[in-house]
């Protein structure tokens, strides 16, 4: 079927007639027109509503701006108006979805309004201050202090407000700067005029009271208290003060003292000497001592009654006011002596002593400070000055160290330096220890941990390292000569051999040991002292902090802390000393072994232990002090060595070395005498006398006693006699109960293996 037929068929089915089709079409058209008209009407009404809302928002903003401008107290209401402005901007944003320049213009305008309000308010404060200054000038001219003071007091709230404005980061920079300038104007033209008026009265009072030539007498106290109270009433409130330094009331108090100080130490007076900075310090301390009662009494009492200064101390405030003179003197003196090492070192040393005197005698701490770095700390805060001083200190300490090390008697043993129960040091070790303690006094009061650390490493640790290197060198020389002749290498003279053998070699090693041991002991003691514990705490704290450190400080901290998390500042250094000390002790034991081997060559060749008889062993003509003939000289030689060691070593050190030698002696006898020979009872008895004379170990003496047992008992075992045969029978029969009984009877605790070995060495039991 064609498309035409299909269309006609559809139309015939849906619209039976043309009239009906046209009628339906008109109905649809009318519905569409009605819908369109309704949509247009709604759109127009929405637009009207938007325009009205926008107009309402803008009108509300304008009305608020007018209200804000008209507010006489706008400054106090600014926080509220800022909140309202933010809400209005939010409403405008809702009405104007697309951001327009009007928003930034509004924000800029509001900001200007706020700044203008602050400026207008600030100008009112400025006007008050200037008017007040004129009144103060008028009253001061009329010598009416009370009225002038009343003007100042009436402006204190204004001063506090200006201070708050100057510190408020939300204020514009011009506003803050104006506030600061006005505060300065207040201090100069109001407070300053009041204080200048009182300065004149104080000077007249000082003249009548002969201050400071004489200590203020009690009869002058009432007049002083009245003046001082007035002066305190002119002081700036410390809670709002941005100024540092002493109270003005104490500046006038030290003014005549400063004049006398300048006369003595800044002019041409004989007391002004570059080599005597301590004279200025002593003068300062004498002034404080002379007036201490007055400062701690009436002056402090007035402070304690003051509302603003009740927590102040008259002595501390006086020191704070007087210190600028001493600082100025020392700063100029430092520059003057900076090229003279001795004078520079002396200056800083005396300055440190002065700081210590203030801290320890008066417990001085400037008001509001947790730490006072002292005059020395301020001097050395200049990096160049500190470096110059440190170089001088290092050079001076090194020179003194070299004098100690190169002295003819430097490494002689000083038996009188310690208690007889302690290991003796050398003279150089004692002198080095004294030098190190003196050095600690030079820098212990420096407040800066960086200064203390750098001094500690550059001077103290440096000297300890030098001494350690010197002792290492001595030990290396000893080892070199020892290895030369022990390997039978040519070139080792007889004289050199004598230096490292016998009593000479032993004393040489003991000198090294005594030096190391003495310094190591004090390194441990110092490490536990409060100053060095605090230094370690400061170093580890600084190491873990986020402070910006220079590379020198970083390297210094790393040098101390790289191998330890907990410990002391001396641990790294002391580790080296202890290790070398152990090495020297080993060398001492090895020397004793060599002396044993060399002196007992003939004894070790002795092989007649099985042939000795009771008659032979009783002939004292053949034996010296009961020992074998071949052992007489070795016993004497070894005895001489140990007599020296017993005098040199402390009890603990001697006992340890003696035990180590005894173990070596036991090994030699067990391997080269007992293990290489067979014994008759008489031979065992002789061996017992020999090892007892050498002070051998308990095990070796028990072995000799077992070898000395008679082959058979003349009585029964139950009667208390023990024979080698009885012991042998118990071992062979594995009669352990009987074996234990025999051991208890003999008083020995040898192992079964040892007993079997010893019985095997008996010639009469083979």
XYZ file of C-alpha atoms in Angstrom:
766
model
C 0.000 0.000 0.000
C 1.306 3.427 -0.973
C 2.087 6.153 1.562
C -0.759 8.346 0.256
C -3.279 5.636 0.907
C -1.942 5.087 4.424
C -2.212 8.812 5.296
C -5.725 9.048 3.873
C -6.755 5.955 5.780
C -5.415 7.427 9.067
C -7.139 10.778 8.527
C -10.428 9.096 7.668
C -10.230 7.040 10.813
C -9.356 9.916 13.176
C -11.296 12.753 11.615
C -14.417 11.562 10.023
C -15.197 15.011 8.651
C -13.306 18.147 7.755
C -15.406 20.246 10.122
C -14.552 18.058 13.075
C -10.831 18.294 12.216
C -10.959 22.071 12.085
C -12.893 22.218 15.327
C -10.335 20.092 17.181
C -7.489 22.163 15.779
C -9.044 25.404 17.084
C -9.396 23.867 20.549
C -5.749 22.863 20.715
C -4.633 26.290 19.529
C -6.699 28.023 22.207
C -5.174 25.855 24.962
C -1.656 26.694 23.819
C -2.406 30.438 23.805
C -3.800 30.281 27.343
C -0.699 28.445 28.622
C 1.617 30.964 26.960
C -0.215 33.929 28.452
C -0.014 32.393 31.943
C 3.737 31.753 31.597
C 4.422 35.312 30.511
C 2.419 36.663 33.434
C 4.388 34.540 35.961
C 7.700 35.657 34.442
C 6.772 39.304 34.735
C 5.744 38.852 38.360
C 9.044 37.042 39.172
C 11.053 39.827 37.600
C 9.129 42.367 39.630
C 9.845 40.384 42.803
C 13.618 40.151 42.016
C 13.827 43.854 41.349
C 12.027 44.566 44.596
C 14.297 42.188 46.562
C 17.432 43.681 45.085
C 16.185 47.190 45.737
C 15.328 46.198 49.314
C 18.823 44.781 49.897
C 20.519 47.858 48.456
C 18.242 50.198 50.404
C 18.999 48.261 53.600
C 22.734 48.539 52.977
C 22.454 52.277 52.290
C 20.411 52.878 55.416
C 22.936 50.945 57.529
C 25.818 52.893 56.048
C 24.083 56.127 56.975
C 23.402 54.790 60.475
C 27.021 53.743 60.929
C 28.327 57.076 59.720
C 26.085 58.936 62.142
C 27.093 56.817 65.158
C 29.178 58.940 67.547
C 30.410 55.761 69.256
C 31.208 53.946 66.018
C 34.646 52.771 67.219
C 33.190 50.735 70.059
C 30.468 49.314 67.787
C 32.721 48.372 64.877
C 32.731 44.612 65.698
C 28.904 44.635 65.617
C 28.827 46.636 62.380
C 31.329 44.275 60.772
C 28.980 41.366 61.489
C 26.023 43.311 60.062
C 28.007 44.220 56.957
C 28.882 40.564 56.348
C 25.178 39.602 56.612
C 24.189 42.341 54.143
C 26.833 41.191 51.682
C 25.468 37.662 51.983
C 21.984 38.913 51.071
C 23.331 40.826 48.079
C 25.183 37.735 46.919
C 21.913 35.830 46.919
C 20.221 38.534 44.795
C 23.164 38.927 42.439
C 24.427 35.400 41.705
C 26.909 36.777 39.210
C 29.731 38.632 41.051
C 29.972 42.289 40.050
C 32.582 44.982 40.847
C 30.104 46.520 43.269
C 31.018 43.924 45.923
C 34.727 44.798 46.045
C 33.809 48.476 45.982
C 31.493 47.989 48.934
C 34.170 46.100 50.896
C 36.748 48.795 50.152
C 34.312 51.491 51.151
C 33.442 49.807 54.431
C 37.146 49.324 55.206
C 37.727 53.037 54.609
C 34.803 53.834 56.879
C 36.329 51.720 59.646
C 39.770 53.306 59.233
C 38.247 56.780 59.212
C 36.412 55.930 62.394
C 39.622 54.732 64.028
C 41.481 57.786 62.797
C 38.792 60.126 64.092
C 38.857 58.350 67.445
C 42.658 58.381 67.519
C 42.700 62.119 66.821
C 40.549 62.632 69.874
C 43.140 60.757 71.964
C 45.957 62.748 70.409
C 44.114 65.939 71.235
C 43.645 64.822 74.842
C 47.336 64.031 75.221
C 48.454 67.343 73.724
C 46.042 69.302 75.870
C 47.258 67.348 78.893
C 50.874 68.151 78.054
C 50.058 71.870 78.051
C 48.420 71.575 81.455
C 51.378 69.641 82.864
C 53.744 72.288 81.549
C 51.607 74.956 83.199
C 51.471 73.200 86.588
C 55.166 72.316 86.572
C 56.033 75.926 85.826
C 53.964 76.821 88.871
C 55.824 74.090 90.818
C 52.516 72.362 91.505
C 53.530 68.725 91.155
C 50.300 67.308 92.550
C 48.121 69.007 89.923
C 50.523 67.965 87.184
C 50.447 64.387 88.482
C 46.642 64.472 88.514
C 46.674 65.399 84.821
C 48.935 62.420 84.083
C 46.764 60.054 86.094
C 43.665 61.263 84.276
C 45.255 60.264 80.987
C 46.444 56.790 82.005
C 43.381 55.078 80.501
C 43.992 56.972 77.270
C 47.609 55.795 77.371
C 46.490 52.200 77.813
C 44.065 52.511 74.887
C 46.797 53.964 72.680
C 49.057 51.073 73.641
C 46.362 48.568 72.631
C 45.902 50.339 69.283
C 49.660 50.266 68.636
C 49.723 46.494 69.178
C 46.560 45.662 67.211
C 47.510 43.970 63.940
C 44.013 44.589 62.571
C 44.642 48.344 62.573
C 46.265 50.024 59.603
C 49.964 50.820 59.794
C 49.387 54.630 59.793
C 46.973 54.279 62.716
C 49.409 52.113 64.701
C 52.344 54.416 63.976
C 50.335 57.450 65.087
C 49.479 55.669 68.329
C 53.160 54.889 68.936
C 54.205 58.475 68.271
C 51.546 59.714 70.667
C 52.777 57.329 73.370
C 56.289 58.654 72.870
C 54.926 62.203 73.113
C 53.135 61.253 76.357
C 56.319 59.868 77.891
C 58.389 62.846 76.857
C 56.062 65.777 77.501
C 53.958 64.533 80.396
C 55.737 61.766 82.262
C 59.141 63.142 81.327
C 58.297 66.634 82.617
C 57.113 65.201 85.926
C 60.259 63.118 86.311
C 62.507 66.017 85.358
C 60.870 68.060 88.117
C 61.545 65.276 90.618
C 65.106 64.817 89.337
C 65.920 68.324 90.531
C 64.466 67.606 93.959
C 66.361 64.298 94.185
C 69.666 65.961 93.321
C 69.111 68.542 96.023
C 68.269 65.735 98.425
C 71.403 63.768 97.494
C 73.549 66.820 98.128
C 72.067 67.420 101.555
C 72.332 63.725 102.483
C 75.867 63.445 100.974
C 74.759 60.475 98.872
C 76.511 58.344 97.742
C 79.702 59.310 99.585
C 77.939 58.301 102.760
C 75.381 55.600 103.307
C 71.973 57.192 103.673
C 71.316 57.778 107.352
C 67.946 56.792 108.905
C 67.119 60.439 109.593
C 66.850 61.015 105.844
C 64.567 58.029 105.229
C 61.222 59.887 105.534
C 62.248 62.533 103.022
C 63.597 59.895 100.657
C 60.463 57.761 100.922
C 58.261 60.754 100.065
C 60.306 61.602 96.977
C 60.626 57.986 95.910
C 56.891 57.347 96.186
C 56.230 60.393 94.008
C 58.732 59.142 91.448
C 57.167 55.686 91.340
C 53.797 57.326 90.606
C 55.293 58.682 87.374
C 56.622 55.311 86.190
C 55.026 53.759 83.142
C 52.803 50.775 83.846
C 55.003 47.706 83.180
C 51.963 45.870 81.818
C 51.766 48.244 78.837
C 55.386 49.311 78.550
C 57.268 48.505 75.369
C 60.398 50.054 76.860
C 63.146 47.901 78.359
C 65.716 48.784 80.949
C 65.728 49.968 84.552
C 63.003 51.987 86.247
C 63.454 55.745 85.903
C 63.277 56.118 89.681
C 66.432 53.997 89.984
C 68.202 55.818 87.185
C 68.140 58.999 89.241
C 69.240 56.982 92.276
C 72.405 55.758 90.537
C 73.092 59.007 88.685
C 75.653 60.341 91.194
C 77.188 56.859 91.468
C 77.556 56.709 87.686
C 79.392 60.038 87.745
C 81.891 58.700 90.268
C 82.269 55.485 88.254
C 82.996 57.428 85.066
C 85.554 59.549 86.887
C 87.437 56.513 88.169
C 87.182 54.202 85.154
C 86.615 56.279 82.036
C 88.865 59.251 82.656
C 92.541 59.761 83.378
C 92.420 58.537 86.952
C 95.065 56.005 88.018
C 92.252 53.508 88.614
C 91.475 53.359 84.892
C 93.834 50.569 83.793
C 93.307 48.138 80.936
C 95.052 45.370 82.855
C 92.814 45.781 85.919
C 89.173 45.367 84.886
C 88.587 43.765 88.267
C 88.995 47.184 89.898
C 85.827 48.376 88.175
C 84.017 45.194 89.191
C 85.165 45.472 92.795
C 84.035 49.100 92.865
C 80.605 48.035 91.599
C 80.245 45.281 94.189
C 81.492 47.526 96.995
C 78.813 50.094 96.121
C 76.113 47.439 96.404
C 77.533 46.159 99.692
C 77.782 49.678 101.109
C 74.157 50.514 100.384
C 72.685 47.024 100.671
C 70.842 47.712 103.926
C 69.248 50.853 102.518
C 68.257 49.147 99.250
C 66.917 45.991 100.894
C 65.151 48.042 103.579
C 63.437 51.380 102.839
C 63.707 51.145 99.048
C 62.212 47.651 98.850
C 59.513 48.577 101.372
C 58.346 51.460 99.169
C 58.288 49.148 96.155
C 56.272 46.542 98.025
C 53.637 49.143 98.937
C 53.351 50.269 95.332
C 50.449 48.920 93.307
C 52.518 48.420 90.161
C 55.875 47.364 91.609
C 55.042 45.240 94.642
C 56.938 42.271 93.154
C 60.156 44.228 92.651
C 63.335 44.083 94.746
C 65.286 47.233 95.552
C 68.692 45.559 95.310
C 67.915 43.971 91.924
C 66.505 47.205 90.495
C 69.543 49.130 91.701
C 71.885 46.612 90.050
C 69.867 46.788 86.824
C 70.141 50.596 86.823
C 73.878 50.538 87.598
C 74.838 47.777 85.128
C 74.815 49.933 81.948
C 77.906 51.766 83.238
C 79.851 48.555 83.757
C 78.673 47.184 80.399
C 79.748 50.326 78.574
C 83.154 50.174 80.251
C 83.711 46.513 79.404
C 82.561 46.889 75.814
C 85.032 49.701 75.203
C 87.742 47.813 77.080
C 87.165 44.678 74.976
C 87.887 46.638 71.803
C 90.937 48.166 73.440
C 92.535 44.853 74.468
C 91.250 42.640 71.639
C 94.733 42.397 70.126
C 96.407 41.545 73.446
C 95.695 37.857 74.186
C 96.632 37.951 77.869
C 94.636 41.098 78.575
C 91.652 39.817 76.602
C 91.612 36.492 78.420
C 91.945 38.269 81.752
C 89.111 40.661 80.907
C 86.640 37.913 80.065
C 87.728 35.832 83.048
C 87.166 38.720 85.456
C 83.849 39.483 83.788
C 82.741 35.896 84.347
C 83.768 36.161 88.007
C 81.754 39.371 88.298
C 78.677 37.701 86.797
C 79.085 34.815 89.224
C 79.352 37.211 92.157
C 76.060 38.878 91.244
C 74.344 35.522 90.780
C 75.753 33.723 93.796
C 76.001 36.528 96.346
C 72.857 38.485 95.495
C 70.948 35.882 93.439
C 70.570 38.611 90.852
C 68.097 38.146 88.024
C 66.710 41.105 86.043
C 62.991 41.613 86.509
C 60.907 39.731 83.963
C 63.797 37.492 82.863
C 64.048 33.740 83.324
C 67.765 33.720 82.520
C 70.448 36.390 82.764
C 73.306 35.809 80.377
C 75.526 38.208 82.288
C 77.887 40.919 81.157
C 80.199 38.248 79.736
C 77.314 36.791 77.757
C 76.530 40.189 76.262
C 80.169 40.765 75.389
C 80.451 37.426 73.647
C 77.124 37.752 71.835
C 79.192 39.514 69.216
C 80.199 36.550 67.037
C 83.534 38.081 66.054
C 84.416 38.889 69.643
C 83.487 35.411 70.783
C 85.623 33.836 68.061
C 88.564 36.051 68.953
C 88.240 35.239 72.647
C 87.846 31.518 71.946
C 90.990 31.548 69.812
C 92.888 33.277 72.627
C 91.581 30.795 75.204
C 92.459 27.838 73.000
C 95.979 29.108 72.405
C 96.524 29.920 76.074
C 95.217 26.545 77.230
C 97.354 24.758 74.642
C 100.466 26.587 75.830
C 99.775 25.611 79.432
C 99.104 22.040 78.334
C 102.419 21.845 76.469
C 104.217 23.075 79.580
C 102.611 20.207 81.484
C 103.347 17.563 78.854
C 106.953 18.576 78.164
C 108.010 19.009 81.789
C 110.982 16.742 82.670
C 108.968 14.996 85.378
C 105.680 14.966 83.431
C 105.291 11.199 83.443
C 106.808 10.377 86.784
C 104.442 8.507 89.067
C 103.079 10.729 91.836
C 102.380 8.393 94.740
C 101.414 11.269 97.035
C 98.615 12.578 94.801
C 96.094 9.944 95.861
C 95.253 7.658 98.751
C 97.430 4.497 98.959
C 94.351 2.415 98.183
C 94.009 4.109 94.769
C 96.010 3.691 91.581
C 98.756 6.314 91.428
C 98.648 8.920 88.624
C 101.489 10.705 86.894
C 102.411 14.314 87.581
C 101.172 15.347 84.130
C 97.772 13.730 84.711
C 97.363 15.574 88.009
C 98.374 18.882 86.442
C 96.109 18.340 83.434
C 93.177 17.623 85.714
C 93.838 20.882 87.588
C 94.076 22.764 84.293
C 90.784 21.327 83.056
C 89.036 22.340 86.276
C 90.420 25.856 85.962
C 89.172 25.997 82.394
C 85.686 24.985 83.539
C 85.637 28.034 85.809
C 86.389 30.205 82.777
C 83.224 29.357 80.914
C 80.791 27.662 83.295
C 78.765 30.837 83.865
C 78.247 31.595 80.177
C 74.482 31.627 79.708
C 74.497 30.557 76.072
C 74.638 26.792 75.594
C 76.212 27.402 72.183
C 79.050 29.341 73.783
C 79.593 26.668 76.449
C 79.501 23.859 73.907
C 81.948 25.493 71.518
C 84.323 26.331 74.375
C 83.998 22.815 75.753
C 84.957 21.248 72.425
C 87.557 23.792 71.336
C 89.425 23.880 74.631
C 88.638 21.081 77.084
C 88.008 18.216 74.678
C 90.879 19.424 72.522
C 93.314 19.116 75.445
C 91.931 15.716 76.391
C 92.421 14.564 72.802
C 95.996 15.858 72.771
C 96.822 14.023 75.990
C 95.171 10.874 74.705
C 97.200 11.080 71.474
C 100.396 11.491 73.507
C 99.615 8.353 75.516
C 98.691 6.417 72.373
C 102.049 7.428 70.935
C 103.822 6.122 74.038
C 101.926 2.849 73.827
C 102.685 2.472 70.133
C 106.383 3.029 70.821
C 106.325 0.381 73.552
C 104.543 -2.117 71.302
C 106.953 -1.405 68.472
C 110.032 -2.124 70.568
C 108.402 -5.144 72.185
C 107.403 -6.710 68.887
C 110.896 -6.049 67.560
C 112.784 -8.160 70.035
C 110.046 -10.786 70.482
C 110.266 -11.509 66.748
C 114.072 -11.385 66.959
C 114.111 -8.532 64.457
C 117.466 -6.851 64.125
C 118.066 -3.272 65.150
C 116.698 -3.539 68.687
C 119.507 -2.551 71.006
C 120.144 -3.914 74.454
C 119.287 -0.517 75.881
C 115.930 -0.531 74.079
C 115.205 -4.021 75.339
C 115.831 -2.878 78.890
C 113.255 -0.107 78.425
C 110.445 -2.558 77.725
C 111.397 -5.493 79.961
C 111.580 -6.119 83.663
C 110.885 -3.375 86.155
C 111.722 -0.670 83.581
C 109.144 -1.912 81.116
C 106.584 -2.396 83.853
C 107.066 1.134 85.166
C 106.802 2.530 81.658
C 103.446 0.831 81.164
C 102.268 1.902 84.609
C 103.006 5.524 83.778
C 100.712 5.274 80.772
C 98.089 3.391 82.754
C 98.204 5.805 85.691
C 97.781 8.782 83.362
C 94.802 7.239 81.579
C 93.138 5.874 84.688
C 93.349 9.167 86.591
C 91.860 11.286 83.799
C 89.207 8.658 83.041
C 88.137 8.655 86.687
C 87.625 12.399 86.701
C 85.815 12.344 83.373
C 83.253 10.080 85.024
C 83.081 12.323 88.092
C 82.715 15.511 86.053
C 80.076 13.943 83.850
C 77.844 13.544 86.918
C 78.370 17.105 88.155
C 75.470 19.537 87.882
C 77.166 21.836 85.372
C 78.050 19.088 82.905
C 74.709 17.325 83.373
C 72.996 20.614 82.516
C 75.325 21.065 79.547
C 74.382 17.589 78.289
C 70.681 18.364 78.787
C 71.027 21.666 76.937
C 72.913 20.024 74.079
C 70.393 17.218 73.598
C 67.512 19.697 73.886
C 69.111 21.977 71.314
C 69.788 18.994 69.073
C 66.101 18.053 69.029
C 64.746 21.592 68.782
C 63.643 23.485 65.696
C 65.907 26.442 66.411
C 67.959 27.810 63.547
C 71.575 26.905 64.250
C 74.737 27.962 62.494
C 76.861 25.214 60.973
C 79.482 25.507 63.716
C 76.863 24.830 66.385
C 75.445 21.907 64.392
C 78.889 20.329 64.040
C 79.597 20.833 67.729
C 76.352 19.177 68.785
C 76.935 16.260 66.403
C 80.439 15.739 67.783
C 79.061 15.235 71.288
C 75.823 13.354 70.623
C 76.514 11.186 67.564
C 77.184 7.984 69.524
C 74.898 8.401 72.514
C 71.322 9.289 73.285
C 71.772 9.108 77.039
C 74.965 9.746 78.936
C 77.305 12.654 79.621
C 79.311 15.102 77.559
C 82.495 13.142 78.323
C 81.284 9.698 77.238
C 82.776 9.868 73.754
C 86.173 10.987 75.057
C 86.179 8.649 78.039
C 85.453 5.651 75.837
C 88.808 6.179 74.126
C 90.602 6.536 77.457
C 89.073 3.349 78.840
C 89.834 1.315 75.728
C 93.460 2.413 75.798
C 93.571 1.694 79.527
C 92.444 -1.885 78.843
C 95.077 -2.176 76.151
C 97.790 -1.074 78.589
C 96.540 -3.524 81.212
C 96.801 -6.322 78.657
C 100.342 -5.190 77.918
C 101.182 -5.329 81.647
C 99.865 -8.888 81.905
C 101.750 -9.866 78.743
C 104.957 -8.377 80.142
C 104.513 -10.418 83.319
C 103.980 -13.528 81.178
C 107.163 -12.830 79.238
C 109.087 -12.270 82.444
C 107.686 -15.537 83.779
C 108.677 -17.429 80.647
C 112.135 -15.893 80.463
C 113.045 -16.236 84.139
C 111.702 -19.803 84.470
C 113.343 -21.383 81.435
C 115.583 -23.565 83.605
C 112.705 -24.432 85.899
C 110.520 -25.581 83.016
C 113.389 -27.851 81.900
C 113.411 -29.552 85.292
C 112.376 -33.202 84.813
C 113.370 -35.041 88.000
C 110.005 -34.791 89.752
C 109.603 -38.565 89.820
C 113.117 -39.106 91.131
C 112.989 -36.861 94.166
C 113.093 -38.539 97.562
C 112.089 -37.298 100.973
C 115.775 -36.945 101.890
C 116.465 -34.776 98.883
C 113.486 -32.565 99.421
C 114.443 -31.918 103.003
C 117.906 -30.636 102.220
C 117.572 -26.893 102.690
C 121.016 -26.343 101.325
C 119.741 -27.220 97.896
C 116.563 -25.168 98.225
C 116.025 -21.496 99.005
C 113.002 -20.875 101.218
C 111.797 -24.347 100.399
C 111.570 -23.789 96.635
C 113.431 -25.583 93.890
C 116.885 -24.272 93.139
C 115.850 -23.301 89.587
C 112.924 -21.269 90.967
C 114.766 -19.196 93.550
C 115.680 -16.361 91.163
C 112.296 -16.302 89.335
C 110.439 -16.070 92.666
C 112.593 -13.128 93.644
C 112.165 -11.442 90.242
C 108.398 -11.956 90.043
C 108.113 -10.816 93.658
C 109.914 -7.577 92.788
C 107.548 -6.913 89.905
C 104.465 -7.506 92.014
C 105.826 -5.431 94.885
C 106.034 -2.530 92.432
C 102.537 -3.213 91.134
C 101.116 -3.472 94.646
C 102.452 -0.015 95.454
C 101.308 1.477 92.145
C 97.865 -0.061 91.744
C 94.786 0.541 93.795
C 93.340 -2.493 95.527
C 90.802 -3.318 92.805
C 93.248 -2.864 89.922
C 95.974 -4.874 91.639
C 93.609 -7.724 92.466
C 92.388 -7.896 88.882
C 95.897 -7.949 87.360
C 97.125 -10.435 89.959
C 94.263 -12.796 89.136
C 94.966 -12.551 85.428
C 98.649 -13.379 86.020
C 97.688 -16.227 88.324
C 95.532 -17.743 85.590
C 98.463 -17.532 83.177
C 100.759 -19.085 85.771
C 98.290 -21.899 86.293
C 98.159 -22.561 82.546
C 101.947 -22.777 82.280
C 102.368 -25.092 85.244
C 99.453 -27.267 84.202
C 100.663 -27.623 80.637
C 104.454 -27.498 80.911
C 105.179 -28.905 84.361
C 102.334 -31.189 85.388
C 101.333 -32.207 81.884
C 104.934 -32.810 80.773
C 106.254 -34.732 83.797
C 105.500 -37.607 86.149
C 105.699 -37.165 89.902
C 106.653 -39.060 92.971
C 105.107 -37.938 96.241
C 108.303 -36.032 97.066
C 108.151 -34.336 93.652
C 104.562 -33.319 94.330
C 105.570 -31.902 97.715
C 108.309 -29.883 96.065
C 105.867 -28.633 93.438
C 103.499 -27.567 96.203
C 106.211 -25.480 97.870
C 107.102 -23.946 94.508
C 103.595 -22.891 93.474
C 102.844 -21.623 96.973
C 105.928 -19.412 96.793
C 104.670 -17.980 93.502
C 101.215 -17.287 94.940
C 99.592 -19.657 92.480
C 95.877 -20.253 92.090
C 93.877 -22.447 94.443
C 93.388 -25.013 91.665
C 97.128 -25.280 91.073
C 97.920 -25.561 94.782
C 95.282 -28.279 95.180
C 96.764 -30.104 92.204
C 100.205 -30.010 93.835
C 98.758 -31.286 97.119
C 97.184 -34.218 95.305
C 100.487 -35.004 93.587
C 102.171 -34.916 97.024
C 99.872 -37.550 98.575
C 101.774 -40.609 99.867
C 101.425 -43.641 97.650
C 99.875 -45.732 100.469
C 98.603 -45.066 103.974
C 100.227 -46.562 107.036
C 96.846 -46.591 108.754
C 93.327 -47.234 107.611
C 91.384 -44.590 105.794
C 88.874 -44.504 108.606
C 91.597 -43.144 110.858
C 91.862 -40.028 108.772
C 94.868 -40.737 106.516
C 94.444 -40.374 102.764
C 96.754 -41.932 100.206
C 97.082 -41.630 96.463
C 96.169 -45.327 96.212
C 92.928 -44.819 98.126
C 92.000 -41.910 95.897
C 92.941 -43.908 92.813
C 90.770 -46.844 93.956
C 87.757 -44.598 94.500
C 88.148 -43.095 91.022
C 88.616 -46.458 89.281
C 85.677 -47.997 91.140
C 83.563 -44.937 90.397
C 82.834 -44.774 94.117
C 81.706 -41.173 94.032
C 80.530 -41.154 97.620
C 83.979 -42.239 98.781
C 85.569 -39.770 96.343
C 83.599 -36.860 97.802
C 84.561 -37.909 101.309
C 88.265 -37.910 100.361
C 87.937 -34.500 98.651
C 86.346 -33.032 101.759
C 89.025 -34.587 103.918
C 91.736 -33.073 101.702
C 89.880 -29.756 101.370
C 89.958 -29.758 97.577
C 87.260 -29.118 94.962
C 89.021 -30.314 91.817
C 86.859 -31.839 89.110
C 86.843 -35.557 88.439
C 88.593 -34.896 85.150
C 91.365 -32.954 86.936
C 91.782 -35.720 89.520
C 92.054 -38.414 86.854
C 94.623 -36.344 84.988
C 96.687 -35.773 88.137
C 96.564 -39.427 89.207
C 97.730 -40.300 85.729
C 100.806 -38.095 86.333
C 101.765 -40.087 89.451
C 104.769 -42.239 88.685
C 104.045 -44.641 91.529
C 100.500 -45.405 90.335
C 101.351 -46.340 86.776
